[in-house]
PDB file of C-alpha atoms and ligand atoms in Angstrom:
ATOM      1  CA  UNK D   1      84.924   2.229 -31.447  1.00  0.00           C
ATOM      2  CA  UNK D   2      86.265  -1.327 -31.644  1.00  0.00           C
ATOM      3  CA  UNK D   3      83.298  -2.672 -29.655  1.00  0.00           C
ATOM      4  CA  UNK D   4      80.799  -1.193 -32.079  1.00  0.00           C
ATOM      5  CA  UNK D   5      82.664  -2.644 -35.049  1.00  0.00           C
ATOM      6  CA  UNK D   6      82.595  -6.041 -33.420  1.00  0.00           C
ATOM      7  CA  UNK D   7      78.900  -5.738 -32.741  1.00  0.00           C
ATOM      8  CA  UNK D   8      78.256  -4.840 -36.388  1.00  0.00           C
ATOM      9  CA  UNK D   9      80.365  -7.793 -37.493  1.00  0.00           C
ATOM     10  CA  UNK D  10      78.261 -10.093 -35.355  1.00  0.00           C
ATOM     11  CA  UNK D  11      75.020  -8.723 -36.776  1.00  0.00           C
ATOM     12  CA  UNK D  12      76.267  -9.467 -40.298  1.00  0.00           C
ATOM     13  CA  UNK D  13      77.495 -12.949 -39.387  1.00  0.00           C
ATOM     14  CA  UNK D  14      74.243 -13.765 -37.625  1.00  0.00           C
ATOM     15  CA  UNK D  15      72.059 -12.613 -40.532  1.00  0.00           C
ATOM     16  CA  UNK D  16      74.229 -14.503 -42.989  1.00  0.00           C
ATOM     17  CA  UNK D  17      74.001 -17.682 -40.965  1.00  0.00           C
ATOM     18  CA  UNK D  18      70.261 -17.394 -40.316  1.00  0.00           C
ATOM     19  CA  UNK D  19      68.731 -15.135 -42.960  1.00  0.00           C
ATOM     20  CA  UNK D  20      65.309 -13.831 -41.875  1.00  0.00           C
ATOM     21  CA  UNK D  21      62.258 -14.220 -44.116  1.00  0.00           C
ATOM     22  CA  UNK D  22      64.237 -16.440 -46.455  1.00  0.00           C
ATOM     23  CA  UNK D  23      61.369 -17.913 -48.446  1.00  0.00           C
ATOM     24  CA  UNK D  24      59.196 -17.439 -51.502  1.00  0.00           C
ATOM     25  CA  UNK D  25      55.774 -15.854 -50.993  1.00  0.00           C
ATOM     26  CA  UNK D  26      52.738 -17.651 -52.405  1.00  0.00           C
ATOM     27  CA  UNK D  27      51.113 -14.740 -54.162  1.00  0.00           C
ATOM     28  CA  UNK D  28      53.271 -11.630 -53.874  1.00  0.00           C
ATOM     29  CA  UNK D  29      51.785  -8.257 -54.854  1.00  0.00           C
ATOM     30  CA  UNK D  30      55.233  -7.089 -55.904  1.00  0.00           C
ATOM     31  CA  UNK D  31      58.081  -9.196 -57.149  1.00  0.00           C
ATOM     32  CA  UNK D  32      61.515  -8.580 -58.646  1.00  0.00           C
ATOM     33  CA  UNK D  33      64.705 -10.422 -59.455  1.00  0.00           C
ATOM     34  CA  UNK D  34      68.185  -9.064 -58.826  1.00  0.00           C
ATOM     35  CA  UNK D  35      71.613 -10.056 -60.034  1.00  0.00           C
ATOM     36  CA  UNK D  36      75.057  -8.788 -59.170  1.00  0.00           C
ATOM     37  CA  UNK D  37      77.302 -10.201 -61.910  1.00  0.00           C
ATOM     38  CA  UNK D  38      80.427  -8.830 -60.280  1.00  0.00           C
ATOM     39  CA  UNK D  39      80.069 -11.243 -57.367  1.00  0.00           C
ATOM     40  CA  UNK D  40      77.470 -13.720 -58.630  1.00  0.00           C
ATOM     41  CA  UNK D  41      74.780 -12.805 -56.082  1.00  0.00           C
ATOM     42  CA  UNK D  42      71.260 -13.632 -57.249  1.00  0.00           C
ATOM     43  CA  UNK D  43      68.026 -12.932 -55.402  1.00  0.00           C
ATOM     44  CA  UNK D  44      64.303 -13.056 -55.877  1.00  0.00           C
ATOM     45  CA  UNK D  45      62.230 -10.767 -53.695  1.00  0.00           C
ATOM     46  CA  UNK D  46      58.483 -10.743 -53.122  1.00  0.00           C
ATOM     47  CA  UNK D  47      56.216  -8.453 -51.104  1.00  0.00           C
ATOM     48  CA  UNK D  48      52.634  -8.569 -49.919  1.00  0.00           C
ATOM     49  CA  UNK D  49      50.947  -5.293 -49.086  1.00  0.00           C
ATOM     50  CA  UNK D  50      47.969  -5.190 -46.724  1.00  0.00           C
ATOM     51  CA  UNK D  51      46.296  -1.886 -45.768  1.00  0.00           C
ATOM     52  CA  UNK D  52      49.124   0.056 -47.376  1.00  0.00           C
ATOM     53  CA  UNK D  53      51.952  -1.507 -45.391  1.00  0.00           C
ATOM     54  CA  UNK D  54      54.359  -4.369 -46.040  1.00  0.00           C
ATOM     55  CA  UNK D  55      52.660  -7.360 -44.412  1.00  0.00           C
ATOM     56  CA  UNK D  56      54.948 -10.034 -45.795  1.00  0.00           C
ATOM     57  CA  UNK D  57      58.311 -10.103 -47.490  1.00  0.00           C
ATOM     58  CA  UNK D  58      60.360 -13.008 -48.710  1.00  0.00           C
ATOM     59  CA  UNK D  59      63.794 -13.218 -50.272  1.00  0.00           C
ATOM     60  CA  UNK D  60      65.354 -16.243 -51.856  1.00  0.00           C
ATOM     61  CA  UNK D  61      68.592 -16.704 -53.663  1.00  0.00           C
ATOM     62  CA  UNK D  62      72.253 -17.381 -53.329  1.00  0.00           C
ATOM     63  CA  UNK D  63      75.026 -14.948 -52.692  1.00  0.00           C
ATOM     64  CA  UNK D  64      77.946 -13.927 -50.569  1.00  0.00           C
ATOM     65  CA  UNK D  65      77.730 -13.152 -46.855  1.00  0.00           C
ATOM     66  CA  UNK D  66      77.262  -9.420 -47.414  1.00  0.00           C
ATOM     67  CA  UNK D  67      74.413  -9.782 -49.914  1.00  0.00           C
ATOM     68  CA  UNK D  68      72.656 -12.396 -47.774  1.00  0.00           C
ATOM     69  CA  UNK D  69      72.996 -10.371 -44.574  1.00  0.00           C
ATOM     70  CA  UNK D  70      71.881  -7.191 -46.323  1.00  0.00           C
ATOM     71  CA  UNK D  71      68.791  -8.914 -47.753  1.00  0.00           C
ATOM     72  CA  UNK D  72      67.942 -10.382 -44.377  1.00  0.00           C
ATOM     73  CA  UNK D  73      68.315  -7.027 -42.608  1.00  0.00           C
ATOM     74  CA  UNK D  74      66.235  -5.443 -45.355  1.00  0.00           C
ATOM     75  CA  UNK D  75      63.298  -7.772 -44.723  1.00  0.00           C
ATOM     76  CA  UNK D  76      63.278  -6.885 -41.023  1.00  0.00           C
ATOM     77  CA  UNK D  77      63.600  -3.186 -41.763  1.00  0.00           C
ATOM     78  CA  UNK D  78      60.681  -2.914 -44.199  1.00  0.00           C
ATOM     79  CA  UNK D  79      58.105  -5.147 -42.494  1.00  0.00           C
ATOM     80  CA  UNK D  80      55.203  -3.028 -41.299  1.00  0.00           C
ATOM     81  CA  UNK D  81      56.365   0.035 -43.261  1.00  0.00           C
ATOM     82  CA  UNK D  82      54.297   1.947 -45.800  1.00  0.00           C
ATOM     83  CA  UNK D  83      55.580   2.109 -49.378  1.00  0.00           C
ATOM     84  CA  UNK D  84      56.497   5.738 -48.818  1.00  0.00           C
ATOM     85  CA  UNK D  85      58.566   4.788 -45.775  1.00  0.00           C
ATOM     86  CA  UNK D  86      60.134   1.971 -47.784  1.00  0.00           C
ATOM     87  CA  UNK D  87      61.193   4.449 -50.483  1.00  0.00           C
ATOM     88  CA  UNK D  88      62.769   6.685 -47.835  1.00  0.00           C
ATOM     89  CA  UNK D  89      64.604   3.720 -46.338  1.00  0.00           C
ATOM     90  CA  UNK D  90      65.955   2.665 -49.749  1.00  0.00           C
ATOM     91  CA  UNK D  91      67.250   6.179 -50.351  1.00  0.00           C
ATOM     92  CA  UNK D  92      68.805   6.385 -46.890  1.00  0.00           C
ATOM     93  CA  UNK D  93      70.486   2.997 -47.197  1.00  0.00           C
ATOM     94  CA  UNK D  94      71.962   3.830 -50.600  1.00  0.00           C
ATOM     95  CA  UNK D  95      73.108   7.184 -49.276  1.00  0.00           C
ATOM     96  CA  UNK D  96      74.817   5.511 -46.331  1.00  0.00           C
ATOM     97  CA  UNK D  97      76.870   3.334 -48.691  1.00  0.00           C
ATOM     98  CA  UNK D  98      77.677   5.974 -51.281  1.00  0.00           C
ATOM     99  CA  UNK D  99      78.255   8.738 -48.756  1.00  0.00           C
ATOM    100  CA  UNK D 100      76.002  11.023 -50.776  1.00  0.00           C
ATOM    101  CA  UNK D 101      73.137  11.290 -48.377  1.00  0.00           C
ATOM    102  CA  UNK D 102      71.427  14.166 -46.672  1.00  0.00           C
ATOM    103  CA  UNK D 103      72.366  14.342 -42.978  1.00  0.00           C
ATOM    104  CA  UNK D 104      68.770  14.062 -41.748  1.00  0.00           C
ATOM    105  CA  UNK D 105      68.049  10.463 -42.603  1.00  0.00           C
ATOM    106  CA  UNK D 106      65.474   8.140 -41.130  1.00  0.00           C
ATOM    107  CA  UNK D 107      66.832   5.955 -38.355  1.00  0.00           C
ATOM    108  CA  UNK D 108      68.643   3.059 -40.014  1.00  0.00           C
ATOM    109  CA  UNK D 109      68.881   1.008 -36.823  1.00  0.00           C
ATOM    110  CA  UNK D 110      70.518  -2.359 -37.393  1.00  0.00           C
ATOM    111  CA  UNK D 111      71.208  -1.470 -41.018  1.00  0.00           C
ATOM    112  CA  UNK D 112      74.102   0.621 -39.718  1.00  0.00           C
ATOM    113  CA  UNK D 113      75.920  -2.693 -39.354  1.00  0.00           C
ATOM    114  CA  UNK D 114      76.559  -2.531 -43.104  1.00  0.00           C
ATOM    115  CA  UNK D 115      78.020   0.963 -42.994  1.00  0.00           C
ATOM    116  CA  UNK D 116      81.599  -0.339 -43.045  1.00  0.00           C
ATOM    117  CA  UNK D 117      81.011  -1.856 -46.491  1.00  0.00           C
ATOM    118  CA  UNK D 118      81.345   1.684 -47.839  1.00  0.00           C
ATOM    119  CA  UNK D 119      85.132   1.295 -47.588  1.00  0.00           C
ATOM    120  CA  UNK D 120      85.045  -1.658 -50.001  1.00  0.00           C
ATOM    121  CA  UNK D 121      83.599  -0.412 -53.314  1.00  0.00           C
ATOM    122  CA  UNK D 122      83.358  -3.933 -54.783  1.00  0.00           C
ATOM    123  CA  UNK D 123      81.219  -5.079 -51.875  1.00  0.00           C
ATOM    124  CA  UNK D 124      78.916  -2.065 -52.021  1.00  0.00           C
ATOM    125  CA  UNK D 125      77.090  -3.761 -54.911  1.00  0.00           C
ATOM    126  CA  UNK D 126      76.634  -6.885 -52.802  1.00  0.00           C
ATOM    127  CA  UNK D 127      75.110  -4.799 -50.013  1.00  0.00           C
ATOM    128  CA  UNK D 128      72.847  -2.731 -52.286  1.00  0.00           C
ATOM    129  CA  UNK D 129      71.598  -5.573 -54.526  1.00  0.00           C
ATOM    130  CA  UNK D 130      68.594  -6.406 -52.340  1.00  0.00           C
ATOM    131  CA  UNK D 131      67.767  -2.687 -52.086  1.00  0.00           C
ATOM    132  CA  UNK D 132      67.893  -2.137 -55.850  1.00  0.00           C
ATOM    133  CA  UNK D 133      65.679  -5.194 -56.212  1.00  0.00           C
ATOM    134  CA  UNK D 134      63.264  -3.876 -53.590  1.00  0.00           C
ATOM    135  CA  UNK D 135      63.117  -0.536 -55.423  1.00  0.00           C
ATOM    136  CA  UNK D 136      62.288  -2.372 -58.656  1.00  0.00           C
ATOM    137  CA  UNK D 137      59.632  -4.465 -56.901  1.00  0.00           C
ATOM    138  CA  UNK D 138      57.791  -1.517 -55.359  1.00  0.00           C
ATOM    139  CA  UNK D 139      58.310   0.552 -58.513  1.00  0.00           C
ATOM    140  CA  UNK D 140      56.536  -2.153 -60.476  1.00  0.00           C
ATOM    141  CA  UNK D 141      59.425  -2.774 -62.867  1.00  0.00           C
ATOM    142  CA  UNK D 142      59.291  -6.137 -64.601  1.00  0.00           C
ATOM    143  CA  UNK D 143      62.871  -5.929 -65.805  1.00  0.00           C
ATOM    144  CA  UNK D 144      65.393  -8.026 -63.891  1.00  0.00           C
ATOM    145  CA  UNK D 145      67.704  -5.814 -61.871  1.00  0.00           C
ATOM    146  CA  UNK D 146      71.417  -5.864 -62.367  1.00  0.00           C
ATOM    147  CA  UNK D 147      73.963  -3.891 -60.430  1.00  0.00           C
ATOM    148  CA  UNK D 148      76.009  -3.386 -63.611  1.00  0.00           C
TER     149      UNK D 148
HETATM  150 ZN1  LIG Y   1      78.371 -10.485 -53.188  1.00  0.00          ZN
END
């Protein structure tokens, strides 16, 4: 499976180098801040919902390659999804990294590139930061998110 690993590596490198939807939204419907003190990753995430689906998403911040790539992949994965689908995706992504998931998960697509992070417990928090922050944003929490 060396080819697949290499492909995943390239997806992560590419999304770190050119993060997608890396911007602040003008008037987000949902917004949350996230911080991973263990690594120093900080993000701000905003969403705009139109007709019940994610019409716009923007992430800004500074962090390591894993947190940046994960946030970038997240924005692509949730665009056009309903909030219910977003919740399912958050659960599936977390399950993939903690190995505690049900076997019948929604298709994670490109997000599978981050699967290997599971073997590095310290980096799991980098990979899940954006997802915790997304959960807080759609859950309406005003508290800043921390992975600690
Ligand atoms: Zn990090």
